[in-house]
Amino acid sequence: MGSSDDKGGSSDDKGGPSTPFRSFGLSMFRSKREQGHSMEGTHESRDQDVESFQKQVTERFHELSIVSVDGLLSVEWIKKLLDAFMSCQEEFRVILLKNKDQVLKSPLDSMISEFFERSVKALDICNATRDGIEKLRLWQKQLEIVQGALQSPHTAVGEGNFRRVRKALADLALAMLDEKESGSVLSQRNWSFGRHNTSRGRSQHPPGHSRSLSWSVSRSWSAAKQLQSMAGNLVAPRANEVMTTNGLAVLVFTMNSVLLIVLWTLVAAIPCQDRGLNIHFQIPRNLSWAAPILHLYERILEESKKRERRGTSGLLKEIYQFERCTRHLTDLVDVAQFPLTEEQKTEVELGVQELATVCEIFKNSLDPLERQVREVFRKIMGCRTEGLQILGNANNPQ
């Protein structure tokens, strides 16, 4: 928000290139001509910014939408999605700052305000995603107990080991139930991007962790309803709105659509309270970025309809590997009889290898993913705070 940004928009208030020139002497003519050239440069710069932004959205989401089947909805892919979002939002923020004069005018001021209202819901979904990642950590700990019981370096795996495995798998099955049904503590508190402190009478947040400024995710909170409310009144700007805002209305609509597809994907991928994918994207096909975003939307919907993915806790590829491994081990333990046959021993060894792979994946991926979700939260909050400050200053002049 430097002083150079304030200079760029000042010429808008003086007129436009269509302002008629009047011959009140050569000096007046020159003054008007220079003003017209200045305005032409301002409009051209704004048009280039909006076009550059839409090009970035198109390219980033095209790359995300054509990823292989194995790569889609993996942790690494989700991280690329979040990185694309933060990159697009930063460019969006910069363009708005360069055009503060337009942001303060109707109807763009209302469009920006609506975007910031959606941002509040986005903060809640970030919190819910953080809860989901914590839930995955609880699952991981149970699976590590199973791994420890089946990997006995000094003694043969016996009935005692299998009893511990059965207990751990039963606890894991309970933890993987829907939060509302299982009464999980995760549904009764909001972690707010800081570690929970159990000390009575106060809640502390260690350095490096920011407390959420959005509403806590309560037991009645619904990710599906949040997404539906965000998508319900999201419509493309009319032609007169595009003209009135010098194209910036398209910029806001594009960013709204990017925000929605990213949040929808997070809810689809990661365990989240009252998950639901039933929203409708109303995106005009003539927009350059519509095709990759709609293609991505359709691919994720198709993935959710696959038989092996129905009823899953989340569409994240690593969750699928986790659930498949857990089912295999449960079936193996249920039919095991002692002494184990050679065939059963071989199956146990293979199961342990698969288990070790899954545990390693979770161990290496959850912390980086959470850090990135936290960074998305902070970026959304920062952009919203900065924007509301600009709108507030305009409404409350000194």
Coordinates of C-alpha atoms in Angstrom, one line a residue:
M1 CA 0.0 0.0 0.0
G2 CA 2.8 2.4 -0.9
S3 CA 2.4 5.9 -2.2
S4 CA 3.0 4.8 -5.8
D5 CA -0.3 2.9 -5.8
D6 CA -2.2 6.1 -4.9
K7 CA -0.9 7.9 -7.9
G8 CA -2.0 5.4 -10.5
G9 CA -5.8 5.9 -9.9
S10 CA -6.0 9.6 -9.5
S11 CA -6.5 10.4 -13.2
D12 CA -9.8 8.4 -13.2
D13 CA -11.5 11.2 -11.3
K14 CA -10.7 13.8 -13.9
G15 CA -12.3 12.2 -16.9
G16 CA -11.7 9.6 -19.6
P17 CA -10.5 9.3 -23.1
S18 CA -14.0 10.0 -24.3
T19 CA -14.1 13.4 -22.6
P20 CA -14.6 16.0 -25.5
F21 CA -11.7 18.3 -26.1
R22 CA -12.7 22.0 -26.2
S23 CA -10.5 24.7 -28.0
F24 CA -9.9 27.1 -25.2
G25 CA -6.4 27.8 -26.5
L26 CA -3.5 25.6 -27.4
S27 CA -2.4 25.2 -23.8
M28 CA -5.8 23.9 -22.7
F29 CA -5.8 21.5 -25.7
R30 CA -2.5 20.1 -24.7
S31 CA -3.6 19.7 -21.1
K32 CA -6.6 17.6 -22.2
R33 CA -4.6 15.6 -24.6
E34 CA -2.0 14.7 -22.0
Q35 CA -4.8 13.8 -19.6
G36 CA -6.4 11.5 -22.3
H37 CA -3.1 9.7 -22.9
S38 CA -2.7 9.2 -19.1
M39 CA -6.1 7.6 -18.9
E40 CA -5.4 5.4 -21.9
G41 CA -2.3 4.2 -20.1
T42 CA -4.2 3.5 -16.9
H43 CA -6.9 1.5 -18.6
E44 CA -4.3 -0.4 -20.7
S45 CA -2.4 -1.3 -17.5
R46 CA -5.5 -2.4 -15.7
D47 CA -6.6 -4.5 -18.7
Q48 CA -3.2 -6.1 -18.8
D49 CA -3.3 -6.9 -15.1
V50 CA -6.8 -8.5 -15.3
E51 CA -5.7 -10.5 -18.4
S52 CA -2.5 -11.6 -16.7
F53 CA -4.4 -12.8 -13.7
Q54 CA -6.9 -14.8 -15.7
K55 CA -4.0 -16.3 -17.7
Q56 CA -2.3 -17.4 -14.5
V57 CA -5.5 -19.0 -13.2
T58 CA -5.9 -20.8 -16.5
E59 CA -2.4 -22.1 -16.6
R60 CA -2.2 -23.2 -13.0
F61 CA -5.5 -25.0 -13.0
H62 CA -4.9 -26.6 -16.4
E63 CA -1.7 -28.1 -14.9
L64 CA -3.7 -29.4 -11.9
S65 CA -6.6 -30.7 -14.0
I66 CA -4.5 -32.9 -16.4
V67 CA -2.5 -34.7 -13.7
S68 CA -2.5 -38.5 -13.8
V69 CA -5.0 -40.7 -12.0
D70 CA -2.4 -41.7 -9.5
G71 CA -1.4 -38.1 -8.8
L72 CA -4.9 -36.6 -8.5
L73 CA -5.9 -35.9 -4.9
S74 CA -2.5 -37.0 -3.5
V75 CA -0.9 -35.0 -0.7
E76 CA 1.6 -33.6 -3.1
W77 CA -1.1 -32.6 -5.6
I78 CA -3.1 -30.9 -2.8
K79 CA 0.0 -28.9 -1.9
K80 CA 0.3 -27.7 -5.5
L81 CA -3.4 -26.7 -5.4
L82 CA -2.8 -24.7 -2.3
D83 CA 0.3 -23.1 -3.8
A84 CA -1.7 -22.2 -6.9
F85 CA -4.4 -20.6 -4.7
M86 CA -1.9 -18.5 -2.7
S87 CA -0.1 -17.3 -5.9
C88 CA -3.5 -16.3 -7.5
Q89 CA -4.6 -14.5 -4.4
E90 CA -1.4 -12.6 -4.1
E91 CA -1.8 -11.3 -7.6
F92 CA -5.4 -10.5 -6.9
R93 CA -4.5 -8.5 -3.8
V94 CA -1.8 -6.5 -5.7
I95 CA -4.2 -5.6 -8.5
L96 CA -6.9 -4.4 -6.1
L97 CA -4.3 -2.2 -4.3
K98 CA -3.3 -0.7 -7.6
N99 CA -6.9 0.2 -8.3
K100 CA -8.1 1.4 -4.9
D101 CA -10.1 4.2 -6.5
Q102 CA -12.2 1.6 -8.4
V103 CA -12.5 -0.7 -5.3
L104 CA -14.2 2.1 -3.4
K105 CA -16.8 2.7 -6.1
S106 CA -20.1 0.9 -6.6
P107 CA -20.7 -1.8 -7.6
L108 CA -17.2 -3.1 -7.0
D109 CA -17.2 -2.2 -3.3
S110 CA -20.2 -4.6 -2.8
M111 CA -18.5 -7.3 -4.8
I112 CA -15.4 -7.0 -2.7
S113 CA -17.4 -7.1 0.5
E114 CA -19.1 -10.3 -0.6
F115 CA -15.8 -11.8 -1.4
F116 CA -14.6 -11.0 2.1
E117 CA -17.8 -12.6 3.5
R118 CA -16.8 -15.8 1.7
S119 CA -13.4 -15.5 3.1
V120 CA -14.8 -15.9 6.6
K121 CA -16.3 -19.2 5.6
A122 CA -13.0 -20.1 4.0
L123 CA -11.3 -19.6 7.4
D124 CA -13.7 -22.0 9.0
I125 CA -13.0 -24.6 6.4
C126 CA -9.3 -24.1 6.9
N127 CA -9.9 -24.8 10.6
A128 CA -12.0 -27.9 9.8
T129 CA -9.2 -29.1 7.5
R130 CA -6.7 -28.7 10.3
D131 CA -9.0 -30.8 12.5
G132 CA -9.1 -33.4 9.8
I133 CA -5.3 -33.5 9.6
E134 CA -5.2 -34.0 13.4
K135 CA -7.7 -36.8 13.0
L136 CA -5.4 -38.5 10.5
R137 CA -2.6 -38.2 13.1
L138 CA -4.7 -40.1 15.6
W139 CA -5.3 -42.8 13.0
Q140 CA -1.6 -42.9 12.3
K141 CA -0.7 -43.5 15.9
Q142 CA -3.1 -46.5 16.1
L143 CA -1.6 -47.9 13.0
E144 CA 1.9 -47.5 14.5
I145 CA 0.7 -49.6 17.4
V146 CA -0.3 -52.3 15.0
Q147 CA 3.0 -52.0 13.2
G148 CA 4.9 -52.4 16.5
A149 CA 2.9 -55.5 17.5
L150 CA 3.5 -57.2 14.2
Q151 CA 7.2 -56.3 14.0
S152 CA 8.8 -58.2 16.8
P153 CA 12.5 -58.4 16.1
H154 CA 13.4 -60.7 19.0
T155 CA 10.5 -63.1 19.3
A156 CA 8.0 -64.7 16.9
V157 CA 4.7 -63.0 16.4
G158 CA 2.3 -64.9 18.7
E159 CA -1.3 -64.8 20.0
G160 CA -0.4 -61.9 22.4
N161 CA 0.7 -59.8 19.5
F162 CA -2.5 -60.5 17.6
R163 CA -4.6 -59.5 20.6
R164 CA -2.8 -56.1 20.7
V165 CA -3.4 -55.8 17.0
R166 CA -7.1 -56.6 17.3
K167 CA -7.4 -54.0 20.1
A168 CA -5.6 -51.3 18.1
L169 CA -7.6 -52.0 14.9
A170 CA -10.9 -51.9 16.9
D171 CA -9.8 -48.5 18.4
L172 CA -8.9 -47.3 14.9
A173 CA -12.3 -48.4 13.4
L174 CA -14.0 -46.4 16.2
A175 CA -11.8 -43.3 15.4
M176 CA -12.6 -43.6 11.7
L177 CA -16.4 -43.3 12.3
D178 CA -18.1 -40.0 11.6
E179 CA -17.2 -37.5 14.3
K180 CA -20.8 -36.9 15.4
E181 CA -21.5 -40.6 15.8
S182 CA -18.3 -41.4 17.6
G183 CA -18.3 -38.3 19.9
S184 CA -14.8 -37.6 18.9
V185 CA -13.1 -34.8 20.9
L186 CA -12.2 -33.2 17.6
S187 CA -15.8 -32.3 17.0
Q188 CA -16.0 -30.6 20.4
R189 CA -13.2 -28.1 20.0
N190 CA -11.5 -26.0 17.5
W191 CA -7.7 -26.3 17.3
S192 CA -7.4 -22.9 15.8
F193 CA -4.0 -23.6 14.3
G194 CA -2.4 -23.9 17.8
R195 CA -1.7 -27.0 19.9
H196 CA -4.5 -27.7 22.4
N197 CA -3.5 -27.0 26.0
T198 CA -5.3 -29.0 28.7
S199 CA -4.5 -26.6 31.6
R200 CA -7.6 -25.6 33.4
G201 CA -8.7 -22.0 33.4
R202 CA -6.7 -20.8 30.5
S203 CA -5.8 -21.7 26.9
Q204 CA -2.2 -21.0 25.8
H205 CA -0.8 -21.0 22.3
P206 CA 2.9 -21.5 21.9
P207 CA 5.0 -19.0 19.8
G208 CA 4.7 -19.6 16.1
H209 CA 1.1 -20.6 16.1
S210 CA -1.6 -18.0 15.4
R211 CA -5.0 -18.3 16.9
S212 CA -8.0 -18.5 14.6
L213 CA -9.9 -15.3 14.2
S214 CA -12.9 -17.0 12.5
W215 CA -15.7 -18.7 14.4
S216 CA -14.9 -22.0 16.1
V217 CA -16.0 -25.2 14.4
S218 CA -18.8 -26.3 16.6
R219 CA -20.7 -29.7 16.7
S220 CA -23.5 -28.2 14.5
W221 CA -21.1 -26.8 12.0
S222 CA -21.4 -28.2 8.4
A223 CA -18.8 -28.1 5.7
A224 CA -21.4 -29.0 3.1
K225 CA -23.7 -26.0 4.2
Q226 CA -20.7 -23.7 4.2
L227 CA -19.9 -24.6 0.6
Q228 CA -23.5 -24.4 -0.5
S229 CA -23.9 -20.9 0.9
M230 CA -20.7 -19.8 -0.8
A231 CA -21.8 -21.2 -4.2
G232 CA -25.5 -20.2 -4.0
N233 CA -25.2 -16.6 -4.9
L234 CA -22.0 -16.7 -6.9
V235 CA -22.9 -15.5 -10.4
A236 CA -20.9 -14.0 -13.2
P237 CA -21.0 -10.2 -13.5
R238 CA -23.4 -8.7 -16.0
A239 CA -22.1 -6.8 -19.0
N240 CA -22.9 -3.4 -17.5
E241 CA -21.1 -4.3 -14.3
V242 CA -18.0 -5.3 -16.3
M243 CA -18.1 -2.0 -18.1
T244 CA -18.7 0.1 -14.9
T245 CA -15.8 -1.5 -13.1
N246 CA -13.5 -1.4 -16.1
G247 CA -13.2 -5.3 -16.0
L248 CA -12.4 -5.6 -12.4
A249 CA -15.7 -7.3 -11.7
V250 CA -14.4 -10.3 -13.8
L251 CA -11.3 -10.3 -11.5
V252 CA -13.4 -10.6 -8.4
F253 CA -15.6 -13.3 -9.9
T254 CA -12.5 -15.3 -11.0
M255 CA -11.0 -15.1 -7.5
N256 CA -14.3 -16.1 -5.9
S257 CA -14.4 -19.2 -8.2
V258 CA -10.8 -20.1 -7.4
L259 CA -11.6 -19.8 -3.7
L260 CA -14.7 -22.0 -4.0
I261 CA -13.0 -24.8 -6.1
V262 CA -10.0 -24.9 -3.7
L263 CA -12.2 -25.1 -0.6
W264 CA -14.5 -27.7 -2.2
T265 CA -11.5 -29.8 -3.0
L266 CA -10.1 -29.6 0.5
V267 CA -13.5 -30.8 1.9
A268 CA -13.6 -33.6 -0.7
A269 CA -10.1 -34.8 0.1
I270 CA -9.7 -34.5 3.9
P271 CA -11.9 -35.8 6.7
C272 CA -14.2 -32.9 7.6
Q273 CA -17.3 -32.4 9.7
D274 CA -20.4 -33.0 7.6
R275 CA -18.6 -33.4 4.3
G276 CA -20.6 -32.9 1.2
L277 CA -19.8 -32.3 -2.5
N278 CA -23.2 -31.3 -3.7
I279 CA -22.6 -27.8 -5.1
H280 CA -23.0 -26.4 -8.6
F281 CA -20.4 -24.3 -10.4
Q282 CA -22.1 -21.6 -12.5
I283 CA -19.1 -20.6 -14.7
P284 CA -19.6 -19.1 -18.2
R285 CA -17.8 -21.4 -20.6
N286 CA -16.3 -18.5 -22.5
L287 CA -13.9 -17.6 -19.7
S288 CA -10.5 -18.9 -20.4
W289 CA -10.1 -20.6 -17.0
A290 CA -13.6 -22.2 -17.0
A291 CA -12.5 -25.3 -18.9
P292 CA -9.7 -26.5 -16.5
I293 CA -11.6 -25.7 -13.4
L294 CA -14.8 -27.5 -14.6
H295 CA -12.6 -30.4 -15.8
L296 CA -11.1 -30.7 -12.3
Y297 CA -14.5 -30.5 -10.7
E298 CA -15.8 -33.3 -12.9
R299 CA -12.7 -35.5 -12.3
I300 CA -13.1 -35.2 -8.5
L301 CA -16.8 -36.0 -8.7
E302 CA -16.1 -39.1 -10.8
E303 CA -13.5 -40.2 -8.2
S304 CA -16.1 -39.8 -5.4
K305 CA -18.5 -42.0 -7.3
K306 CA -16.2 -45.0 -7.7
R307 CA -17.4 -48.0 -5.7
E308 CA -14.2 -48.3 -3.6
R309 CA -14.4 -44.6 -2.7
R310 CA -18.0 -44.4 -1.6
G311 CA -18.4 -43.8 2.1
T312 CA -14.8 -43.1 2.5
S313 CA -13.5 -40.6 5.1
G314 CA -11.9 -38.5 2.4
L315 CA -10.7 -38.7 -1.2
L316 CA -7.1 -38.1 -0.4
K317 CA -5.1 -40.9 -2.1
E318 CA -3.1 -41.5 1.1
I319 CA -6.4 -42.1 3.0
Y320 CA -7.4 -44.7 0.4
Q321 CA -4.1 -46.5 0.9
F322 CA -4.6 -46.2 4.7
E323 CA -8.1 -47.7 4.6
R324 CA -7.2 -50.4 2.2
C325 CA -4.3 -51.5 4.4
T326 CA -6.5 -51.4 7.5
R327 CA -9.1 -53.6 5.9
H328 CA -6.5 -56.1 4.7
L329 CA -5.0 -56.3 8.2
T330 CA -8.4 -56.7 9.8
D331 CA -9.3 -59.6 7.5
L332 CA -5.9 -61.2 8.1
V333 CA -6.2 -61.0 11.9
D334 CA -9.8 -62.2 12.0
V335 CA -9.1 -65.5 10.3
A336 CA -5.7 -66.1 11.9
Q337 CA -5.3 -69.4 13.8
F338 CA -2.3 -70.5 15.8
P339 CA 0.1 -71.8 15.1
L340 CA 0.3 -69.7 11.9
T341 CA 0.7 -71.6 8.6
E342 CA 3.6 -70.6 6.3
E343 CA 1.1 -69.0 4.0
Q344 CA -0.3 -66.9 6.8
K345 CA 3.2 -65.9 8.0
T346 CA 3.9 -64.7 4.4
E347 CA 0.7 -62.7 4.4
V348 CA 1.5 -61.1 7.7
E349 CA 5.0 -60.1 6.4
L350 CA 3.5 -58.6 3.3
G351 CA 0.9 -56.8 5.4
V352 CA 3.6 -55.4 7.7
Q353 CA 5.5 -54.1 4.6
E354 CA 2.4 -52.3 3.3
L355 CA 1.7 -51.0 6.8
A356 CA 5.2 -49.6 7.1
T357 CA 4.8 -47.8 3.7
V358 CA 1.5 -46.2 4.7
C359 CA 2.9 -45.1 8.1
E360 CA 5.9 -43.6 6.5
I361 CA 3.7 -41.7 4.0
F362 CA 1.6 -40.2 6.8
K363 CA 4.6 -39.4 8.9
N364 CA 6.3 -37.5 6.1
S365 CA 3.2 -35.7 4.6
L366 CA 0.9 -34.5 7.4
D367 CA 3.2 -31.9 8.9
P368 CA 4.0 -30.1 5.6
L369 CA 0.4 -30.3 4.6
E370 CA -0.8 -28.7 7.8
R371 CA 1.8 -25.9 7.6
Q372 CA 0.5 -25.1 4.1
V373 CA -3.1 -25.0 5.2
R374 CA -2.0 -22.7 8.0
E375 CA -0.3 -20.5 5.5
V376 CA -3.4 -20.4 3.4
F377 CA -5.4 -19.4 6.5
R378 CA -3.0 -16.5 7.2
K379 CA -3.0 -15.3 3.6
I380 CA -6.8 -15.2 3.4
M381 CA -7.0 -13.4 6.8
G382 CA -4.3 -10.9 5.7
C383 CA -6.0 -10.1 2.4
R384 CA -9.4 -9.7 4.1
T385 CA -8.0 -7.5 6.9
E386 CA -6.2 -5.3 4.4
G387 CA -9.2 -5.0 2.1
L388 CA -11.7 -4.2 4.9
Q389 CA -9.3 -1.5 6.2
I390 CA -9.4 0.2 2.8
L391 CA -13.2 0.0 2.6
G392 CA -13.5 1.2 6.2
N393 CA -11.3 4.2 5.7
A394 CA -13.4 5.2 2.7
N395 CA -16.6 4.9 4.8
N396 CA -15.1 6.8 7.8
P397 CA -13.0 9.6 6.3
Q398 CA -10.8 11.6 8.7

